[in-house]
Structures are given as structure tokens and as C-alpha cells.
Amino acid sequence: MSLSKGEKIFVGIILAAIIVTWLFSLPNIGGMEQLSEMGIGTKWIYTFGEEAGFFTRINWLTVIMGGIICLVVIIFAHGVSKKFSMIPNRKQSAVELFLDFMYKTVEDSITVKEYVKPVFVISTTLFIFIGVANIISGIPGLNVSVINGEPHFSLFLDTWYTPTSDLNTNATYALMTLVISHAFAIKVKGFGNWIKSFFQPVFIMFPMNLVGEISKPISHSLRLFGNIYGGGILVLILSYMVKYLILPVVLWGFFGMFIGLIQAMVFSMLTIAYIAGQIE
Amino acid sequence: MNKKNEKVNLSGELKKLNLIPYFGFTVFANMAVSGLIGYYLDKWTFDNKIIFIIFLFFGMATGIYNGIKELVKESKQYEEKSEKKDENTGEKTPKKGF
């Protein structure tokens, strides 16, 4: 494989940046005697109000990074739509290919034609947000862990914080999917038939169907959360063992980008499947 | 038909791969929900863990029932799709599955 002059310079800059970062963070790594000192699995949570409770806690990074991802996606979409033409450029073709693929997938699953577009919008939006969030979990950047009750900022020792590694984000989307699927079901079948669907095939199956429905958002959200959060911790531990020399890049690529994109796809597929199952 | 010319349906393949973990996650989630209901029912009634254990087993049964229901539904979809494909191409594929 031969590289052009520009590519060689680019690879050189990247390698130099990795070496400089590694040298810069070496004293930091050497100081960690135990894994527990790395603050693995801890989250930077701000509590306000007099009593700490469910509604008085905020995970800063989830809110900030969620907002940043939304902004990045909106800016990208604006950039593509501004130069929309009959003969597409690279960006436009990529976006059209992706949207076409998603539309066909939804069209295959949803039998009621008038619901194809709303389901396409919901599932594609979820895929884009979760996909971008998971991809940044494969890129080194700023992350915060709490050590001895104080936030500890680390640059390039870990990847960007991803909102999908917080169960609240995934549970929100999963609950939203559940509510939307049942709202669509009531609209398509009517309220009476929707209630009847819980008592099928026989009346005794009601508790089983009910537990099955309640457990859908749990399995839906935990699958994504487990993959991303578990992947992040695994990479941190393995990186610590080799002192951030070679392995993290490969692992970040695998867990962040490959597994992350697959899980984003699976999440939106399940969204389509749950809605399709309800409005059949 | 030349297999190389067949288009790979990426979403369909992903769906197929997804079925196996889907079953596991369904069983786990059903057990979790049922176990939680059982735990609180037990706490508010006799507090001797019998209701909790009964609900855990109920969750297991519910999980397996819901998982198998989904598998059967998917296999029916594949059969319908392959039948449609056969009608278009004029070939016959042997029936597989449940």
C-alpha cells in the first residue's frame, strides 16, 4: 500500500499526537496504584435542593453531551439540506442512501401504510442520535470520573462520555417507544380491540401478556446500556493493564464504533418491531 | 439462480442475528419485572419470601412464553417471505423451522 504525501503527513501528525498524549498522561497513569483509584463506574452527579431524591439529581455529562450531539446532528443536517441538488454530492448521496435503507426496512415491517412515515421518522431519529453517541464513545476525548467525591477530569485517557452509557437516556427512549406503540395500537385497532389483545389467546394469559409488555422497555434499554457501559469499563481496565500503549485504540474502535453502531441499529430495529407488533 | 447476484438484506440479517440475544433478554426482563412485583407483594403481605419465589418462577415461564411467541412470529414471517420469493422466481425451497 502506498500513501500519498498528504496522507503520510496526516498519519505522522496522528502518531505524534498519540505519543505526546501518552507521554503527557504517563505521570497520571503511574500514580494510579489501584483500579479503584480510577473511579471506574462513577458518575458526576449534581444534587440540588434540600433532600437528595429522584427529581433532584442531574447527571451533568448526560445533559451536556446529549445537547452537543443534537447540535452536531442539526448542523450536519443543515449543511446537507442547504446544498440539496438533483445531482447529489458525496454527503447528500450518503444521507439519501441511509434514509432510503431505513425507509425500506420500515416499509417491510409495518403493514399499515399510513404509519410507515411516522415510524420511519421515530426509528431513524433514534438511530441517528444513538449512533452518533456510540461513535463518540470510540474517540478519545474528555471524560469525568468521581474520585473521593470530587470530579476528576481526564483528557484522552478515556473516550468522550456518551449519553447512552447512562441508563436514564436509554430507559427514556424505551419508555417512549412503549407509549408510542400502544398509542398507535389504540388508533389502529380501537380501544376495545386493544384491551382484547391482552387477553389473547385465552383469558388466563392476561398476567403473562401484561408482564411481557412491562418488561419490553427493560430489555430494550438494558441491552444498549449493558453493551455500551460494559464495553467502556472493559476498555478502561484493559487499557490500565497495558498502560495505554497500543490496545485502547483497537478496543475503542471495536467497542465504540463497531458494537456501538450495531447496537444503535438493533435499538431502532426493535423500536420498529415493537410498533409493528402492536399495530398488526 | 446465481448466489452472488442475490442482494443481501442487511436489516433482515441483523434481525435474524438479533433473535438469539432477544430471547435471553426477554427471559431476564420478564423475570426482573415479575420478581419485583413478587418482592413488593411479599413485603406487604406475609413477608416469608414464598410469593417472591412463586413470582420469580412465573416470570421465567412468562419470559419463555413471550420469547417463543416472538420466535414463532419471526419464523412465520420468513416462511411467508420465502413463499413470495418462490412465487416470483418459480423455484421451490424446502420448508424449515417450527
Coordinates of N, CA, C and O in Angstrom, one line a residue, chain B:
Chain B
M1 N -30.4 -19.9 -9.6 CA -30.0 -18.5 -9.5 C -28.6 -18.4 -8.9 O -28.2 -19.1 -8.0
N2 N -27.9 -17.5 -9.5 CA -26.5 -17.2 -9.0 C -26.5 -16.5 -7.7 O -27.1 -15.5 -7.6
K3 N -25.9 -17.2 -6.7 CA -26.0 -16.6 -5.3 C -25.3 -15.3 -5.2 O -25.6 -14.5 -4.4
K4 N -24.3 -15.1 -6.1 CA -23.5 -13.8 -6.0 C -24.4 -12.6 -6.3 O -24.1 -11.5 -5.9
N5 N -25.3 -12.9 -7.2 CA -26.2 -11.8 -7.7 C -27.3 -11.4 -6.7 O -27.9 -10.4 -6.8
E6 N -27.5 -12.3 -5.7 CA -28.5 -12.0 -4.7 C -28.2 -10.9 -3.8 O -27.0 -10.8 -3.3
K7 N -29.1 -9.9 -3.6 CA -28.8 -8.8 -2.7 C -28.9 -9.2 -1.3 O -29.9 -9.9 -0.9
V8 N -28.0 -8.8 -0.4 CA -28.0 -9.1 1.0 C -28.9 -8.1 1.7 O -28.6 -6.9 1.6
N9 N -29.9 -8.6 2.3 CA -30.8 -7.7 3.1 C -30.2 -7.5 4.5 O -30.4 -8.3 5.4
L10 N -29.5 -6.4 4.7 CA -28.7 -6.2 5.9 C -29.6 -6.1 7.1 O -29.4 -6.8 8.2
S11 N -30.8 -5.4 7.0 CA -31.7 -5.3 8.2 C -32.2 -6.7 8.5 O -32.4 -7.0 9.7
G12 N -32.6 -7.5 7.5 CA -33.1 -8.8 7.7 C -32.1 -9.7 8.4 O -32.4 -10.4 9.3
E13 N -30.8 -9.6 7.9 CA -29.8 -10.5 8.6 C -29.6 -10.1 10.0 O -29.4 -10.9 10.9
L14 N -29.6 -8.7 10.3 CA -29.4 -8.2 11.6 C -30.5 -8.7 12.5 O -30.3 -9.1 13.7
K15 N -31.7 -8.7 12.0 CA -32.9 -9.2 12.7 C -32.7 -10.6 13.1 O -33.0 -11.0 14.2
K16 N -32.2 -11.4 12.1 CA -32.1 -12.9 12.4 C -31.0 -13.1 13.5 O -31.2 -13.9 14.4
L17 N -29.9 -12.3 13.4 CA -28.9 -12.5 14.4 C -29.4 -12.0 15.8 O -28.9 -12.5 16.8
N18 N -30.3 -11.1 15.8 CA -30.8 -10.5 17.0 C -31.7 -11.4 17.8 O -31.9 -11.2 19.0
L19 N -32.2 -12.4 17.1 CA -33.2 -13.3 17.7 C -32.7 -14.0 18.9 O -33.4 -14.2 19.9
I20 N -31.4 -14.4 18.9 CA -30.9 -15.3 20.0 C -30.7 -14.4 21.2 O -31.3 -14.8 22.3
P21 N -30.0 -13.3 21.2 CA -29.9 -12.5 22.4 C -31.3 -11.9 22.8 O -31.5 -11.8 24.0
Y22 N -32.2 -11.7 21.8 CA -33.5 -11.2 22.2 C -34.2 -12.2 23.1 O -34.8 -11.7 24.1
F23 N -34.1 -13.5 22.9 CA -34.7 -14.5 23.7 C -34.2 -14.4 25.1 O -35.0 -14.3 26.1
G24 N -32.9 -14.3 25.3 CA -32.2 -14.2 26.6 C -32.7 -12.9 27.3 O -33.0 -13.0 28.5
F25 N -32.6 -11.8 26.6 CA -33.0 -10.5 27.3 C -34.5 -10.6 27.7 O -34.8 -10.0 28.8
T26 N -35.3 -11.2 26.9 CA -36.7 -11.2 27.2 C -37.0 -12.0 28.5 O -37.7 -11.6 29.4
V27 N -36.3 -13.2 28.6 CA -36.5 -14.0 29.8 C -36.0 -13.2 31.0 O -36.7 -13.2 32.0
F28 N -34.8 -12.6 30.9 CA -34.3 -11.9 32.0 C -35.2 -10.7 32.4 O -35.5 -10.5 33.6
A29 N -35.7 -9.9 31.4 CA -36.5 -8.8 31.8 C -37.8 -9.2 32.4 O -38.3 -8.6 33.3
N30 N -38.4 -10.3 31.9 CA -39.7 -10.8 32.4 C -39.5 -11.2 33.9 O -40.3 -11.0 34.7
M31 N -38.3 -11.9 34.1 CA -38.0 -12.4 35.5 C -37.9 -11.2 36.4 O -38.3 -11.2 37.6
A32 N -37.2 -10.1 35.9 CA -36.9 -8.9 36.7 C -38.3 -8.3 37.1 O -38.5 -8.0 38.3
V33 N -39.1 -8.1 36.1 CA -40.4 -7.4 36.4 C -41.2 -8.2 37.3 O -41.8 -7.7 38.4
S34 N -41.4 -9.5 37.0 CA -42.2 -10.4 37.9 C -41.6 -10.5 39.3 O -42.3 -10.5 40.3
G35 N -40.2 -10.6 39.3 CA -39.6 -10.7 40.6 C -39.8 -9.4 41.5 O -40.1 -9.5 42.7
L36 N -39.8 -8.3 40.8 CA -40.0 -7.0 41.5 C -41.4 -7.0 42.1 O -41.7 -6.6 43.3
I37 N -42.4 -7.4 41.2 CA -43.8 -7.4 41.7 C -43.9 -8.3 42.9 O -44.5 -8.0 43.9
G38 N -43.3 -9.5 42.7 CA -43.4 -10.5 43.8 C -42.8 -10.1 45.1 O -43.3 -10.3 46.2
Y39 N -41.6 -9.4 45.0 CA -40.9 -8.9 46.1 C -41.8 -7.9 47.0 O -41.9 -8.1 48.2
Y40 N -42.4 -7.0 46.3 CA -43.2 -6.0 47.0 C -44.5 -6.6 47.5 O -44.9 -6.3 48.6
L41 N -45.1 -7.5 46.7 CA -46.3 -8.2 47.2 C -46.0 -9.0 48.5 O -46.7 -9.0 49.5
D42 N -44.8 -9.7 48.4 CA -44.4 -10.5 49.6 C -44.1 -9.6 50.8 O -44.5 -9.9 51.9
K43 N -43.5 -8.4 50.6 CA -43.1 -7.5 51.6 C -44.4 -7.0 52.3 O -44.5 -6.8 53.5
W44 N -45.4 -6.7 51.5 CA -46.7 -6.1 52.0 C -47.6 -7.1 52.6 O -48.6 -6.8 53.3
T45 N -47.4 -8.4 52.3 CA -48.3 -9.5 52.8 C -47.7 -10.3 53.9 O -47.6 -9.9 55.1
F46 N -47.2 -11.5 53.6 CA -46.7 -12.4 54.6 C -45.3 -12.3 55.0 O -44.8 -12.7 56.0
D47 N -44.5 -11.7 54.1 CA -43.0 -11.5 54.4 C -42.3 -12.8 54.6 O -41.5 -12.8 55.6
N48 N -42.6 -13.8 53.9 CA -41.9 -15.1 54.1 C -41.2 -15.6 52.8 O -40.8 -16.7 52.7
K49 N -41.1 -14.7 51.8 CA -40.4 -15.0 50.5 C -41.1 -16.0 49.6 O -40.6 -16.4 48.6
I50 N -42.2 -16.6 50.0 CA -42.8 -17.6 49.2 C -43.4 -17.0 47.9 O -43.2 -17.5 46.8
I51 N -44.1 -15.9 48.1 CA -44.8 -15.2 47.0 C -43.7 -14.7 46.0 O -43.8 -14.8 44.8
F52 N -42.6 -14.3 46.6 CA -41.4 -13.8 45.8 C -40.9 -14.9 44.8 O -40.7 -14.7 43.6
I53 N -40.7 -16.1 45.4 CA -40.2 -17.2 44.7 C -41.2 -17.7 43.6 O -40.9 -17.9 42.5
I54 N -42.5 -17.7 44.0 CA -43.6 -18.1 43.1 C -43.6 -17.1 41.9 O -43.6 -17.5 40.7
F55 N -43.4 -15.8 42.2 CA -43.4 -14.8 41.1 C -42.2 -14.9 40.2 O -42.2 -14.6 39.0
L56 N -41.1 -15.3 40.8 CA -39.8 -15.5 40.0 C -40.1 -16.6 39.0 O -39.7 -16.5 37.8
F57 N -40.7 -17.7 39.4 CA -40.9 -18.8 38.5 C -42.0 -18.4 37.5 O -41.8 -18.8 36.3
F58 N -42.9 -17.6 37.9 CA -43.9 -17.1 37.0 C -43.3 -16.2 35.9 O -43.6 -16.3 34.7
G59 N -42.3 -15.4 36.3 CA -41.5 -14.6 35.4 C -40.8 -15.4 34.4 O -40.7 -15.1 33.2
M60 N -40.2 -16.5 34.9 CA -39.4 -17.4 34.0 C -40.4 -17.9 32.9 O -40.0 -17.9 31.7
A61 N -41.5 -18.4 33.4 CA -42.5 -19.0 32.4 C -42.9 -17.9 31.4 O -43.0 -18.2 30.2
T62 N -43.2 -16.7 31.9 CA -43.7 -15.6 31.1 C -42.6 -15.3 30.0 O -42.9 -15.1 28.9
G63 N -41.3 -15.2 30.5 CA -40.2 -14.9 29.6 C -40.1 -15.9 28.5 O -40.0 -15.6 27.3
I64 N -40.2 -17.2 28.9 CA -40.0 -18.3 27.8 C -41.2 -18.2 26.9 O -41.1 -18.3 25.7
Y65 N -42.4 -18.0 27.4 CA -43.6 -17.9 26.6 C -43.5 -16.7 25.6 O -43.7 -16.9 24.4
N66 N -43.1 -15.6 26.1 CA -43.0 -14.4 25.2 C -41.9 -14.6 24.2 O -42.0 -14.1 23.0
G67 N -40.8 -15.2 24.6 CA -39.6 -15.4 23.7 C -40.0 -16.3 22.6 O -39.8 -16.0 21.4
I68 N -40.7 -17.4 23.0 CA -41.1 -18.4 21.9 C -42.1 -17.8 21.0 O -42.1 -18.0 19.8
K69 N -43.0 -17.0 21.6 CA -44.0 -16.3 20.7 C -43.4 -15.5 19.6 O -43.8 -15.5 18.5
E70 N -42.3 -14.8 20.1 CA -41.6 -13.9 19.1 C -40.9 -14.8 18.0 O -40.9 -14.4 16.9
L71 N -40.3 -15.9 18.5 CA -39.6 -16.7 17.6 C -40.5 -17.3 16.5 O -40.2 -17.4 15.3
V72 N -41.7 -17.8 17.0 CA -42.7 -18.4 16.1 C -43.1 -17.3 15.0 O -43.3 -17.6 13.9
K73 N -43.3 -16.1 15.5 CA -43.8 -15.0 14.7 C -42.8 -14.7 13.6 O -43.1 -14.6 12.4
E74 N -41.5 -14.6 14.0 CA -40.4 -14.4 13.1 C -40.3 -15.5 12.0 O -40.2 -15.2 10.8
S75 N -40.4 -16.7 12.5 CA -40.2 -17.9 11.5 C -41.4 -17.9 10.5 O -41.2 -18.2 9.4
K76 N -42.6 -17.5 11.0 CA -43.7 -17.4 10.1 C -43.5 -16.3 9.0 O -43.8 -16.5 7.8
Q77 N -42.9 -15.2 9.5 CA -42.6 -14.1 8.5 C -41.6 -14.6 7.4 O -41.7 -14.3 6.3
Y78 N -40.5 -15.3 7.9 CA -39.5 -15.8 6.9 C -40.2 -16.8 5.9 O -39.9 -16.7 4.7
E79 N -41.1 -17.6 6.4 CA -41.8 -18.6 5.6 C -42.6 -17.8 4.5 O -42.6 -18.2 3.3
E80 N -43.3 -16.8 5.0 CA -44.1 -16.0 4.0 C -43.3 -15.4 3.0 O -43.6 -15.4 1.8
K81 N -42.1 -14.8 3.5 CA -41.2 -14.1 2.5 C -40.7 -15.1 1.5 O -40.6 -14.8 0.3
S82 N -40.2 -16.3 2.0 CA -39.6 -17.3 1.1 C -40.7 -17.8 0.1 O -40.4 -18.1 -1.1
E83 N -41.9 -17.9 0.5 CA -43.0 -18.3 -0.4 C -43.2 -17.3 -1.5 O -43.4 -17.6 -2.6
K84 N -43.2 -16.0 -1.0 CA -43.4 -15.0 -2.0 C -42.3 -15.0 -3.0 O -42.5 -14.8 -4.2
K85 N -41.0 -15.2 -2.5 CA -39.9 -15.2 -3.4 C -40.0 -16.4 -4.4 O -39.7 -16.2 -5.6
D86 N -40.5 -17.5 -3.9 CA -40.6 -18.7 -4.8 C -41.6 -18.4 -5.9 O -41.5 -18.9 -7.0
E87 N -42.7 -17.7 -5.5 CA -43.7 -17.4 -6.5 C -43.1 -16.5 -7.6 O -43.5 -16.7 -8.8
N88 N -42.3 -15.6 -7.2 CA -41.6 -14.7 -8.2 C -40.6 -15.4 -9.0 O -40.5 -15.2 -10.2
T89 N -39.8 -16.3 -8.4 CA -38.8 -17.0 -9.2 C -39.2 -18.3 -9.8 O -38.5 -18.8 -10.7
G90 N -40.3 -18.9 -9.3 CA -40.7 -20.2 -9.8 C -40.0 -21.4 -9.2 O -40.0 -22.5 -9.7
E91 N -39.1 -21.1 -8.2 CA -38.4 -22.2 -7.5 C -39.1 -22.7 -6.3 O -40.1 -22.0 -5.8
K92 N -38.7 -23.8 -5.8 CA -39.3 -24.3 -4.5 C -38.2 -24.5 -3.5 O -37.2 -25.2 -3.7
T93 N -38.4 -24.0 -2.3 CA -37.4 -24.2 -1.2 C -38.1 -25.1 -0.2 O -39.3 -25.0 0.1
P94 N -37.3 -26.1 0.3 CA -37.9 -27.0 1.4 C -38.2 -26.2 2.6 O -37.6 -25.3 3.0
K95 N -39.4 -26.6 3.2 CA -39.8 -25.9 4.4 C -39.0 -26.3 5.6 O -38.7 -27.4 5.9
K96 N -38.6 -25.2 6.4 CA -37.8 -25.4 7.6 C -38.5 -24.8 8.8 O -39.5 -24.1 8.6
G97 N -38.0 -25.0 9.9 CA -38.4 -24.2 11.1 C -39.5 -24.9 11.9 O -39.5 -26.1 11.9
F98 N -40.3 -24.1 12.6 CA -41.2 -24.7 13.6 C -42.4 -25.4 13.0 O -42.9 -24.9 12.0

